[in-house]
PDB file of C-alpha atoms in Angstrom:
ATOM      1  CA  MET A 998       9.349 132.695  90.444  1.00 45.00           C
ATOM      2  CA  THR A 999      12.845 131.304  90.867  1.00 48.00           C
ATOM      3  CA  THR A1000      14.558 129.361  88.163  1.00 49.00           C
ATOM      4  CA  THR A1001      17.336 126.861  89.108  1.00 49.00           C
ATOM      5  CA  THR A1002      19.757 125.601  86.578  1.00 49.00           C
ATOM      6  CA  SER A1003      22.168 122.685  87.068  1.00 48.00           C
ATOM      7  CA  ALA A1004      25.381 122.462  85.083  1.00 46.00           C
ATOM      8  CA  ALA A1005      26.545 119.005  84.065  1.00 47.00           C
ATOM      9  CA  PRO A1006      30.239 118.251  84.694  1.00 48.00           C
ATOM     10  CA  ILE A1007      32.337 118.968  81.668  1.00 47.00           C
ATOM     11  CA  GLN A1008      34.774 116.171  80.724  1.00 49.00           C
ATOM     12  CA  ALA A1009      37.791 116.829  78.591  1.00 48.00           C
ATOM     13  CA  ALA A1010      37.519 115.237  75.244  1.00 50.00           C
ATOM     14  CA  GLU A1011      40.032 112.424  74.748  1.00 51.00           C
ATOM     15  CA  PRO A1012      41.999 112.375  71.495  1.00 56.00           C
ATOM     16  CA  ALA A1013      40.766 109.953  68.942  1.00 56.00           C
ATOM     17  CA  GLY A1014      42.498 106.573  69.209  1.00 61.00           C
ATOM     18  CA  ALA A1015      44.019 107.264  72.698  1.00 65.00           C
ATOM     19  CA  PRO A1016      43.498 104.519  75.310  1.00 67.00           C
ATOM     20  CA  SER A1017      40.968 105.240  77.983  1.00 70.00           C
ATOM     21  CA  SER A1018      41.866 105.502  81.665  1.00 70.00           C
ATOM     22  CA  ALA A1019      40.337 102.079  82.276  1.00 71.00           C
ATOM     23  CA  GLU A1020      42.568 100.552  79.598  1.00 69.00           C
ATOM     24  CA  ILE A1021      45.661 102.220  81.073  1.00 64.00           C
ATOM     25  CA  ALA A1022      44.806 100.902  84.532  1.00 64.00           C
ATOM     26  CA  ALA A1023      44.384  97.410  83.073  1.00 67.00           C
ATOM     27  CA  LEU A1024      47.812  97.642  81.354  1.00 64.00           C
ATOM     28  CA  ILE A1025      49.472  98.657  84.637  1.00 61.00           C
ATOM     29  CA  ALA A1026      47.754  95.851  86.518  1.00 62.00           C
ATOM     30  CA  ASP A1027      48.796  93.247  83.952  1.00 64.00           C
ATOM     31  CA  ALA A1028      52.430  94.467  83.663  1.00 57.00           C
ATOM     32  CA  PRO A1029      55.015  91.879  84.762  1.00 58.00           C
ATOM     33  CA  VAL A1030      56.608  92.521  88.131  1.00 55.00           C
ATOM     34  CA  PRO A1031      60.392  93.103  87.776  1.00 55.00           C
ATOM     35  CA  ARG A1032      62.253  90.276  89.485  1.00 61.00           C
ATOM     36  CA  PRO A1033      65.964  91.062  89.575  1.00 60.00           C
ATOM     37  CA  THR A1034      67.989  87.967  90.373  1.00 72.00           C
ATOM     38  CA  LEU A1035      70.792  87.893  92.882  1.00 73.00           C
ATOM     39  CA  LEU A1036      73.268  87.093  90.138  1.00 77.00           C
ATOM     40  CA  LYS A1037      72.214  90.021  87.931  1.00 78.00           C
ATOM     41  CA  THR A1038      72.340  92.474  90.832  1.00 76.00           C
ATOM     42  CA  PHE A1039      75.692  91.104  91.998  1.00 78.00           C
ATOM     43  CA  ASN A1040      77.121  91.415  88.482  1.00 79.00           C
ATOM     44  CA  ALA A1041      75.841  94.986  88.236  1.00 79.00           C
ATOM     45  CA  MET A1042      77.556  95.921  91.507  1.00 79.00           C
ATOM     46  CA  MET A1043      80.788  94.252  90.387  1.00 83.00           C
ATOM     47  CA  ALA A1044      80.608  96.088  87.057  1.00 83.00           C
ATOM     48  CA  ARG A1045      80.461  99.346  88.982  1.00 81.00           C
ATOM     49  CA  GLU A1046      83.514  98.299  91.025  1.00 80.00           C
ATOM     50  CA  PHE A1047      85.451  97.529  87.849  1.00 82.00           C
ATOM     51  CA  ARG A1048      84.581 100.935  86.395  1.00 85.00           C
ATOM     52  CA  VAL A1049      85.867 102.594  89.561  1.00 79.00           C
ATOM     53  CA  LEU A1050      88.957 100.384  89.442  1.00 78.00           C
ATOM     54  CA  GLN A1051      89.599 101.364  85.828  1.00 81.00           C
ATOM     55  CA  ARG A1052      89.262 105.049  86.708  1.00 83.00           C
ATOM     56  CA  ASN A1053      91.721 104.644  89.598  1.00 78.00           C
ATOM     57  CA  ALA A1054      94.129 102.340  87.753  1.00 78.00           C
ATOM     58  CA  ILE A1055      97.103 104.710  88.106  1.00 83.00           C
ATOM     59  CA  SER A1056      96.725 105.063  91.868  1.00 77.00           C
ATOM     60  CA  LEU A1057      96.274 101.295  92.242  1.00 74.00           C
ATOM     61  CA  PHE A1058      99.426 100.626  90.214  1.00 79.00           C
ATOM     62  CA  THR A1059     101.430 103.192  92.185  1.00 80.00           C
ATOM     63  CA  ARG A1060     100.224 101.847  95.531  1.00 75.00           C
ATOM     64  CA  ALA A1061     101.060  98.288  94.495  1.00 75.00           C
ATOM     65  CA  VAL A1062     104.505  99.060  93.087  1.00 80.00           C
ATOM     66  CA  MET A1063     106.198 101.549  95.405  1.00 81.00           C
ATOM     67  CA  GLN A1064     106.724  99.521  98.587  1.00 77.00           C
ATOM     68  CA  PRO A1065     108.002  96.263  97.006  1.00 79.00           C
ATOM     69  CA  LEU A1066     110.085  98.200  94.489  1.00 82.00           C
ATOM     70  CA  LEU A1067     111.883 100.085  97.278  1.00 84.00           C
ATOM     71  CA  PHE A1068     112.413  96.895  99.284  1.00 79.00           C
ATOM     72  CA  VAL A1069     113.942  94.888  96.463  1.00 81.00           C
ATOM     73  CA  PHE A1070     115.981  97.894  95.293  1.00 85.00           C
ATOM     74  CA  VAL A1071     117.568  98.305  98.736  1.00 83.00           C
ATOM     75  CA  PHE A1072     117.943  94.669  99.789  1.00 79.00           C
ATOM     76  CA  ALA A1073     118.524  92.954  96.429  1.00 79.00           C
ATOM     77  CA  TYR A1074     120.420  95.704  94.588  1.00 82.00           C
ATOM     78  CA  VAL A1075     121.978  98.287  96.927  1.00 84.00           C
ATOM     79  CA  PHE A1076     123.129  95.960  99.723  1.00 78.00           C
ATOM     80  CA  PRO A1077     124.884  93.440  97.442  1.00 78.00           C
ATOM     81  CA  LYS A1078     126.543  96.347  95.609  1.00 77.00           C
ATOM     82  CA  ILE A1079     128.031  97.771  98.812  1.00 79.00           C
ATOM     83  CA  GLY A1080     128.965  94.354 100.170  1.00 67.00           C
ATOM     84  CA  GLY A1081     126.169  93.918 102.661  1.00 58.00           C
ATOM     85  CA  GLY A1082     124.129  91.213 100.969  1.00 56.00           C
ATOM     86  CA  PHE A1083     122.223  88.636 102.968  1.00 57.00           C
ATOM     87  CA  SER A1084     122.192  84.906 102.506  1.00 56.00           C
ATOM     88  CA  LEU A1085     120.583  81.973 104.240  1.00 57.00           C
ATOM     89  CA  GLY A1086     122.991  79.164 104.778  1.00 50.00           C
ATOM     90  CA  GLY A1087     124.464  79.238 108.256  1.00 44.00           C
ATOM     91  CA  GLY A1088     121.724  77.825 110.479  1.00 49.00           C
ATOM     92  CA  ALA A1089     120.958  74.170 111.024  1.00 46.00           C
ATOM     93  CA  ALA A1090     117.395  74.557 109.814  1.00 46.00           C
ATOM     94  CA  ALA A1091     118.545  76.325 106.694  1.00 44.00           C
ATOM     95  CA  ARG A1092     121.148  73.681 105.890  1.00 44.00           C
ATOM     96  CA  ALA A1093     118.591  70.940 106.375  1.00 44.00           C
ATOM     97  CA  SER A1094     116.018  72.549 104.106  1.00 46.00           C
ATOM     98  CA  ALA A1095     118.111  74.297 101.476  1.00 47.00           C
ATOM     99  CA  PRO A1096     121.517  73.082 100.346  1.00 46.00           C
ATOM    100  CA  GLY A1097     123.998  75.872  99.720  1.00 49.00           C
ATOM    101  CA  ASP A1098     123.519  79.592 100.212  1.00 59.00           C
ATOM    102  CA  ILE A1099     120.181  81.171  99.352  1.00 73.00           C
ATOM    103  CA  ASN A1100     120.346  84.864  98.494  1.00 77.00           C
ATOM    104  CA  PHE A1101     117.984  87.331 100.115  1.00 79.00           C
ATOM    105  CA  ALA A1102     116.165  88.069  96.850  1.00 80.00           C
ATOM    106  CA  THR A1103     114.926  84.470  96.800  1.00 84.00           C
ATOM    107  CA  ILE A1104     113.461  84.878 100.277  1.00 85.00           C
ATOM    108  CA  LEU A1105     111.877  88.234  99.393  1.00 85.00           C
ATOM    109  CA  VAL A1106     109.853  87.081  96.376  1.00 87.00           C
ATOM    110  CA  PRO A1107     107.092  85.144  98.197  1.00 90.00           C
ATOM    111  CA  GLY A1108     107.269  87.402 101.239  1.00 89.00           C
ATOM    112  CA  LEU A1109     106.709  90.637  99.339  1.00 87.00           C
ATOM    113  CA  MET A1110     103.878  89.090  97.348  1.00 89.00           C
ATOM    114  CA  ALA A1111     102.205  88.103 100.633  1.00 91.00           C
ATOM    115  CA  SER A1112     102.813  91.603 101.994  1.00 89.00           C
ATOM    116  CA  MET A1113     101.132  93.143  98.978  1.00 87.00           C
ATOM    117  CA  LEU A1114      98.181  90.754  99.299  1.00 90.00           C
ATOM    118  CA  LEU A1115      97.663  91.844 102.893  1.00 90.00           C
ATOM    119  CA  MET A1116      98.078  95.574 102.293  1.00 88.00           C
ATOM    120  CA  GLN A1117      96.022  95.716  99.122  1.00 87.00           C
ATOM    121  CA  GLY A1118      93.248  93.429 100.344  1.00 89.00           C
ATOM    122  CA  ILE A1119      92.708  95.351 103.572  1.00 89.00           C
ATOM    123  CA  MET A1120      93.047  98.844 102.095  1.00 86.00           C
ATOM    124  CA  ALA A1121      90.754  98.081  99.155  1.00 86.00           C
ATOM    125  CA  VAL A1122      87.901  97.214 101.534  1.00 89.00           C
ATOM    126  CA  THR A1123      88.529  99.098 104.774  1.00 87.00           C
ATOM    127  CA  PHE A1124      89.064 102.652 103.550  1.00 84.00           C
ATOM    128  CA  PRO A1125      86.070 102.772 101.165  1.00 82.00           C
ATOM    129  CA  LEU A1126      83.916 101.386 103.982  1.00 84.00           C
ATOM    130  CA  VAL A1127      85.088 104.088 106.369  1.00 80.00           C
ATOM    131  CA  MET A1128      84.063 106.776 103.865  1.00 80.00           C
ATOM    132  CA  GLU A1129      80.736 105.109 103.074  1.00 77.00           C
ATOM    133  CA  PHE A1130      79.819 104.729 106.733  1.00 76.00           C
ATOM    134  CA  SER A1131      80.981 108.159 107.867  1.00 74.00           C
ATOM    135  CA  TRP A1132      80.762 111.414 105.941  1.00 66.00           C
ATOM    136  CA  GLN A1133      79.696 110.152 102.507  1.00 60.00           C
ATOM    137  CA  ARG A1134      76.835 107.932 103.769  1.00 66.00           C
ATOM    138  CA  THR A1135      76.674 106.249 100.373  1.00 69.00           C
ATOM    139  CA  ILE A1136      76.193 102.888 102.052  1.00 71.00           C
ATOM    140  CA  GLU A1137      72.513 103.765 102.401  1.00 69.00           C
ATOM    141  CA  ASP A1138      72.183 103.896  98.614  1.00 69.00           C
ATOM    142  CA  ARG A1139      73.924 100.530  98.297  1.00 70.00           C
ATOM    143  CA  ALA A1140      71.578  99.037 100.875  1.00 68.00           C
ATOM    144  CA  LEU A1141      68.607  99.860  98.625  1.00 70.00           C
ATOM    145  CA  ALA A1142      69.748  97.225  96.119  1.00 70.00           C
ATOM    146  CA  PRO A1143      67.205  94.377  95.826  1.00 72.00           C
ATOM    147  CA  VAL A1144      69.483  91.866  97.516  1.00 74.00           C
ATOM    148  CA  PRO A1145      70.060  90.841 101.139  1.00 80.00           C
ATOM    149  CA  ILE A1146      72.598  92.909 103.070  1.00 82.00           C
ATOM    150  CA  GLY A1147      74.844  89.859 103.306  1.00 83.00           C
ATOM    151  CA  VAL A1148      75.177  89.736  99.511  1.00 84.00           C
ATOM    152  CA  LEU A1149      76.349  93.351  99.544  1.00 86.00           C
ATOM    153  CA  ALA A1150      79.023  92.381 102.065  1.00 87.00           C
ATOM    154  CA  ILE A1151      80.114  89.430  99.905  1.00 89.00           C
ATOM    155  CA  GLN A1152      80.382  91.791  96.947  1.00 88.00           C
ATOM    156  CA  LYS A1153      82.700  94.008  99.005  1.00 89.00           C
ATOM    157  CA  ILE A1154      84.901  91.012  99.804  1.00 92.00           C
ATOM    158  CA  THR A1155      84.981  89.911  96.163  1.00 92.00           C
ATOM    159  CA  ALA A1156      85.931  93.383  94.908  1.00 90.00           C
ATOM    160  CA  GLY A1157      88.708  93.679  97.491  1.00 90.00           C
ATOM    161  CA  ALA A1158      90.020  90.209  96.656  1.00 92.00           C
ATOM    162  CA  VAL A1159      90.211  91.122  92.969  1.00 91.00           C
ATOM    163  CA  GLN A1160      92.304  94.201  93.786  1.00 88.00           C
ATOM    164  CA  ALA A1161      94.598  92.174  96.062  1.00 90.00           C
ATOM    165  CA  PHE A1162      95.077  89.530  93.356  1.00 91.00           C
ATOM    166  CA  ILE A1163      95.934  92.206  90.771  1.00 87.00           C
ATOM    167  CA  GLY A1164      98.382  93.844  93.178  1.00 85.00           C
ATOM    168  CA  ALA A1165     100.210  90.565  93.778  1.00 87.00           C
ATOM    169  CA  CYS A1166     100.437  89.935  90.028  1.00 86.00           C
ATOM    170  CA  ILE A1167     101.957  93.412  89.563  1.00 84.00           C
ATOM    171  CA  VAL A1168     104.566  92.754  92.257  1.00 83.00           C
ATOM    172  CA  PHE A1169     105.673  89.378  90.891  1.00 83.00           C
ATOM    173  CA  PRO A1170     107.706  90.630  87.890  1.00 84.00           C
ATOM    174  CA  ILE A1171     109.181  93.501  89.936  1.00 84.00           C
ATOM    175  CA  VAL A1172     110.714  91.257  92.578  1.00 81.00           C
ATOM    176  CA  LEU A1173     112.003  88.962  89.835  1.00 81.00           C
ATOM    177  CA  LEU A1174     113.701  91.646  87.739  1.00 84.00           C
ATOM    178  CA  VAL A1175     115.126  94.188  90.205  1.00 83.00           C
ATOM    179  CA  HIS A1176     118.384  92.833  91.657  1.00 79.00           C
ATOM    180  CA  ALA A1177     122.137  93.256  91.484  1.00 77.00           C
ATOM    181  CA  PRO A1178     124.185  91.182  89.009  1.00 80.00           C
ATOM    182  CA  GLY A1179     124.517  87.661  90.306  1.00 77.00           C
ATOM    183  CA  GLN A1180     121.744  88.170  92.873  1.00 77.00           C
ATOM    184  CA  ALA A1181     118.801  86.930  90.816  1.00 80.00           C
ATOM    185  CA  PRO A1182     116.195  85.095  92.897  1.00 83.00           C
ATOM    186  CA  HIS A1183     115.942  81.355  92.359  1.00 83.00           C
ATOM    187  CA  VAL A1184     112.224  81.056  91.670  1.00 85.00           C
ATOM    188  CA  HIS A1185     110.393  78.196  90.012  1.00 85.00           C
ATOM    189  CA  VAL A1186     106.632  77.714  89.971  1.00 87.00           C
ATOM    190  CA  THR A1187     106.246  74.041  90.777  1.00 87.00           C
ATOM    191  CA  ASN A1188     102.459  73.931  90.397  1.00 90.00           C
ATOM    192  CA  TRP A1189     100.569  76.718  88.608  1.00 92.00           C
ATOM    193  CA  ALA A1190      97.150  75.535  89.769  1.00 93.00           C
ATOM    194  CA  LEU A1191      98.293  75.518  93.402  1.00 94.00           C
ATOM    195  CA  PHE A1192      99.968  78.906  92.906  1.00 93.00           C
ATOM    196  CA  ILE A1193      96.729  80.474  91.653  1.00 94.00           C
ATOM    197  CA  LEU A1194      94.730  78.728  94.389  1.00 95.00           C
ATOM    198  CA  ILE A1195      96.969  80.156  97.125  1.00 95.00           C
ATOM    199  CA  LEU A1196      96.801  83.636  95.575  1.00 94.00           C
ATOM    200  CA  ALA A1197      92.997  83.465  95.374  1.00 94.00           C
ATOM    201  CA  ALA A1198      92.579  82.105  98.912  1.00 95.00           C
ATOM    202  CA  SER A1199      94.975  84.717 100.301  1.00 95.00           C
ATOM    203  CA  SER A1200      93.140  87.495  98.454  1.00 95.00           C
ATOM    204  CA  LEU A1201      89.782  86.389  99.878  1.00 95.00           C
ATOM    205  CA  LEU A1202      91.231  86.116 103.381  1.00 95.00           C
ATOM    206  CA  THR A1203      92.718  89.630 103.364  1.00 95.00           C
ATOM    207  CA  ALA A1204      89.552  91.135 101.876  1.00 94.00           C
ATOM    208  CA  SER A1205      87.436  89.388 104.537  1.00 94.00           C
ATOM    209  CA  LEU A1206      89.751  90.753 107.217  1.00 93.00           C
ATOM    210  CA  GLY A1207      89.424  94.203 105.653  1.00 92.00           C
ATOM    211  CA  LEU A1208      85.625  93.984 105.845  1.00 92.00           C
ATOM    212  CA  LEU A1209      85.811  93.015 109.517  1.00 92.00           C
ATOM    213  CA  LEU A1210      88.221  95.824 110.367  1.00 89.00           C
ATOM    214  CA  GLY A1211      86.296  98.406 108.343  1.00 86.00           C
ATOM    215  CA  THR A1212      83.047  97.668 110.161  1.00 87.00           C
ATOM    216  CA  ALA A1213      84.374  96.929 113.663  1.00 84.00           C
ATOM    217  CA  MET A1214      86.932  99.741 114.101  1.00 81.00           C
ATOM    218  CA  ASP A1215      86.096 103.303 115.036  1.00 76.00           C
ATOM    219  CA  PRO A1216      86.693 105.475 111.930  1.00 73.00           C
ATOM    220  CA  ARG A1217      88.381 108.096 114.117  1.00 75.00           C
ATOM    221  CA  LYS A1218      91.027 105.554 115.137  1.00 75.00           C
ATOM    222  CA  MET A1219      91.692 104.146 111.684  1.00 74.00           C
ATOM    223  CA  GLN A1220      95.280 105.442 111.762  1.00 76.00           C
ATOM    224  CA  MET A1221      95.978 102.757 114.372  1.00 78.00           C
ATOM    225  CA  LEU A1222      95.433 100.166 111.637  1.00 77.00           C
ATOM    226  CA  PHE A1223      99.020 100.565 110.425  1.00 76.00           C
ATOM    227  CA  ALA A1224     100.695 100.754 113.828  1.00 77.00           C
ATOM    228  CA  VAL A1225      98.770  97.973 115.560  1.00 82.00           C
ATOM    229  CA  ILE A1226      97.871  95.547 112.748  1.00 84.00           C
ATOM    230  CA  LEU A1227      99.675  96.007 109.437  1.00 85.00           C
ATOM    231  CA  LEU A1228     103.190  96.729 110.711  1.00 87.00           C
ATOM    232  CA  PRO A1229     103.366  93.833 113.229  1.00 88.00           C
ATOM    233  CA  ALA A1230     101.714  91.485 110.730  1.00 90.00           C
ATOM    234  CA  THR A1231     104.352  92.365 108.123  1.00 88.00           C
ATOM    235  CA  MET A1232     107.398  92.230 110.391  1.00 90.00           C
ATOM    236  CA  LEU A1233     106.312  88.926 111.973  1.00 91.00           C
ATOM    237  CA  GLY A1234     104.703  87.448 108.863  1.00 91.00           C
ATOM    238  CA  CYS A1235     107.737  85.510 107.543  1.00 90.00           C
ATOM    239  CA  VAL A1236     108.248  88.092 104.804  1.00 88.00           C
ATOM    240  CA  TYR A1237     112.002  88.467 105.294  1.00 87.00           C
ATOM    241  CA  TYR A1238     112.749  84.968 106.586  1.00 88.00           C
ATOM    242  CA  PRO A1239     111.188  81.505 106.241  1.00 90.00           C
ATOM    243  CA  TRP A1240     109.152  80.127 109.116  1.00 91.00           C
ATOM    244  CA  ALA A1241     111.560  77.188 109.467  1.00 89.00           C
ATOM    245  CA  ALA A1242     114.384  79.609 110.314  1.00 87.00           C
ATOM    246  CA  LEU A1243     112.548  80.589 113.512  1.00 89.00           C
ATOM    247  CA  SER A1244     113.218  77.151 114.997  1.00 88.00           C
ATOM    248  CA  GLN A1245     116.048  78.716 116.995  1.00 89.00           C
ATOM    249  CA  ILE A1246     113.463  80.959 118.717  1.00 91.00           C
ATOM    250  CA  ARG A1247     110.834  78.335 119.420  1.00 92.00           C
ATOM    251  CA  TRP A1248     108.408  80.526 121.376  1.00 93.00           C
ATOM    252  CA  LEU A1249     108.331  83.063 118.541  1.00 93.00           C
ATOM    253  CA  GLN A1250     107.887  80.341 115.929  1.00 92.00           C
ATOM    254  CA  ILE A1251     104.754  79.221 117.754  1.00 93.00           C
ATOM    255  CA  ALA A1252     103.485  82.732 118.539  1.00 93.00           C
ATOM    256  CA  VAL A1253     103.524  83.906 114.916  1.00 93.00           C
ATOM    257  CA  LEU A1254     101.106  81.139 113.946  1.00 93.00           C
ATOM    258  CA  ILE A1255      98.213  83.452 114.871  1.00 94.00           C
ATOM    259  CA  ASN A1256      99.332  85.768 112.048  1.00 93.00           C
ATOM    260  CA  PRO A1257      97.471  84.930 108.800  1.00 93.00           C
ATOM    261  CA  MET A1258     100.282  86.477 106.783  1.00 93.00           C
ATOM    262  CA  VAL A1259     102.593  83.629 107.851  1.00 94.00           C
ATOM    263  CA  TYR A1260     100.464  81.148 105.924  1.00 95.00           C
ATOM    264  CA  MET A1261     100.341  83.365 102.848  1.00 95.00           C
ATOM    265  CA  SER A1262     104.137  83.743 102.830  1.00 93.00           C
ATOM    266  CA  GLU A1263     104.732  80.050 103.460  1.00 94.00           C
ATOM    267  CA  GLY A1264     102.211  78.934 100.864  1.00 94.00           C
ATOM    268  CA  LEU A1265     103.798  81.100  98.189  1.00 94.00           C
ATOM    269  CA  ARG A1266     107.244  79.985  99.347  1.00 92.00           C
ATOM    270  CA  ALA A1267     106.211  76.351  98.874  1.00 92.00           C
ATOM    271  CA  VAL A1268     105.275  76.857  95.201  1.00 93.00           C
ATOM    272  CA  LEU A1269     107.841  79.521  94.247  1.00 90.00           C
ATOM    273  CA  THR A1270     110.981  78.577  96.211  1.00 87.00           C
ATOM    274  CA  PRO A1271     110.569  74.895  97.098  1.00 85.00           C
ATOM    275  CA  THR A1272     114.252  74.582  98.034  1.00 82.00           C
ATOM    276  CA  LEU A1273     113.558  76.651 101.138  1.00 81.00           C
ATOM    277  CA  GLY A1274     111.978  75.069 104.157  1.00 80.00           C
ATOM    278  CA  HIS A1275     108.261  75.757 104.356  1.00 84.00           C
ATOM    279  CA  MET A1276     105.072  74.642 106.058  1.00 89.00           C
ATOM    280  CA  PRO A1277     103.121  71.662 104.735  1.00 91.00           C
ATOM    281  CA  ILE A1278     100.673  72.668 102.019  1.00 92.00           C
ATOM    282  CA  TRP A1279      97.741  71.102 103.854  1.00 93.00           C
ATOM    283  CA  ALA A1280      98.396  73.324 106.878  1.00 93.00           C
ATOM    284  CA  VAL A1281      98.648  76.414 104.669  1.00 94.00           C
ATOM    285  CA  LEU A1282      95.404  75.703 102.803  1.00 94.00           C
ATOM    286  CA  LEU A1283      93.582  74.810 106.015  1.00 95.00           C
ATOM    287  CA  ALA A1284      94.612  78.111 107.606  1.00 95.00           C
ATOM    288  CA  LEU A1285      93.775  80.185 104.515  1.00 95.00           C
ATOM    289  CA  VAL A1286      90.365  78.617 103.938  1.00 95.00           C
ATOM    290  CA  GLY A1287      89.512  78.515 107.633  1.00 95.00           C
ATOM    291  CA  GLY A1288      90.610  82.116 108.125  1.00 94.00           C
ATOM    292  CA  THR A1289      88.518  83.233 105.166  1.00 95.00           C
ATOM    293  CA  VAL A1290      85.436  81.500 106.578  1.00 95.00           C
ATOM    294  CA  VAL A1291      85.925  82.942 110.082  1.00 95.00           C
ATOM    295  CA  PHE A1292      86.802  86.503 109.009  1.00 95.00           C
ATOM    296  CA  GLY A1293      84.111  86.427 106.329  1.00 94.00           C
ATOM    297  CA  TYR A1294      81.404  85.335 108.764  1.00 94.00           C
ATOM    298  CA  LEU A1295      82.384  87.926 111.369  1.00 94.00           C
ATOM    299  CA  GLY A1296      82.780  90.641 108.740  1.00 92.00           C
ATOM    300  CA  ILE A1297      79.359  89.983 107.167  1.00 92.00           C
ATOM    301  CA  ARG A1298      77.774  89.972 110.609  1.00 92.00           C
ATOM    302  CA  THR A1299      79.314  93.284 111.695  1.00 91.00           C
ATOM    303  CA  PHE A1300      78.604  94.816 108.274  1.00 88.00           C
ATOM    304  CA  THR A1301      74.926  93.869 108.495  1.00 87.00           C
ATOM    305  CA  ASN A1302      74.653  95.318 111.986  1.00 87.00           C
ATOM    306  CA  ARG A1303      76.280  98.593 110.924  1.00 84.00           C
ATOM    307  CA  VAL A1304      73.999  98.991 107.919  1.00 81.00           C
ATOM    308  CA  LEU A1305      70.815  98.213 109.840  1.00 80.00           C
ATOM    309  CA  ASN A1306      71.743 100.400 112.787  1.00 75.00           C
TER     310      ASN A1306
END
């Protein structure tokens, strides 16, 4: 006769007072779903940018100071000392817009600030993007943030604009203080609100342009950025001369209007050195705001395509 025995399944005894599996499942089901807002996520990404900026403060300061310091040292200190100073006072346009001689340091102040806005705004966005899209591939981690890809692009523009604004503020006292005796620039801020508005609009424009260049250019040809874009934009951006002085070369005066740096230089010239001839403020603001919208739209579009592809 055969005897069959069946063993009942043995369940592990739960500790006294511990919640049962059914209770745990109910707690998970009733837990609130995390809903991060766009503003909170954007602020978190900006906080990270500021921590990186704080860690790289020395390199940012050095990059912002060296070029304008060398320019004003040579043109506003060395040249007047050796008898080769420049002045603006011989041309018809100059006499009509600025009575008397205007030293070169006065012309350099708004021009070098505009140059720093362009350099800092583009470099602060373009070069990190090249690294994130190429060998680092950290852009994939950024894309996991619970926000649309376009918001990530706007955050890039905002971070670059902040760095450009800081760079211009660093340059301002340098170009005011470094000069030969008797060659101090004649600078007077006529409207502080307009001055800050032009700085902010210029910073956003250059950062938007940096986003477009960083996503549209081939990373292997990034060295062409200086030779093809930054150098011509600086030399023909009314940094070393006012736009009104180009009236003697009419075709060039019209051709340089495609350069966004012209409007940055002329806008700063209007609020810092009003005795010099400059563009109307409405034209400057229209170009800065319009350029920001156009470059921002194209940059966000190319950025989204690069991330998704």
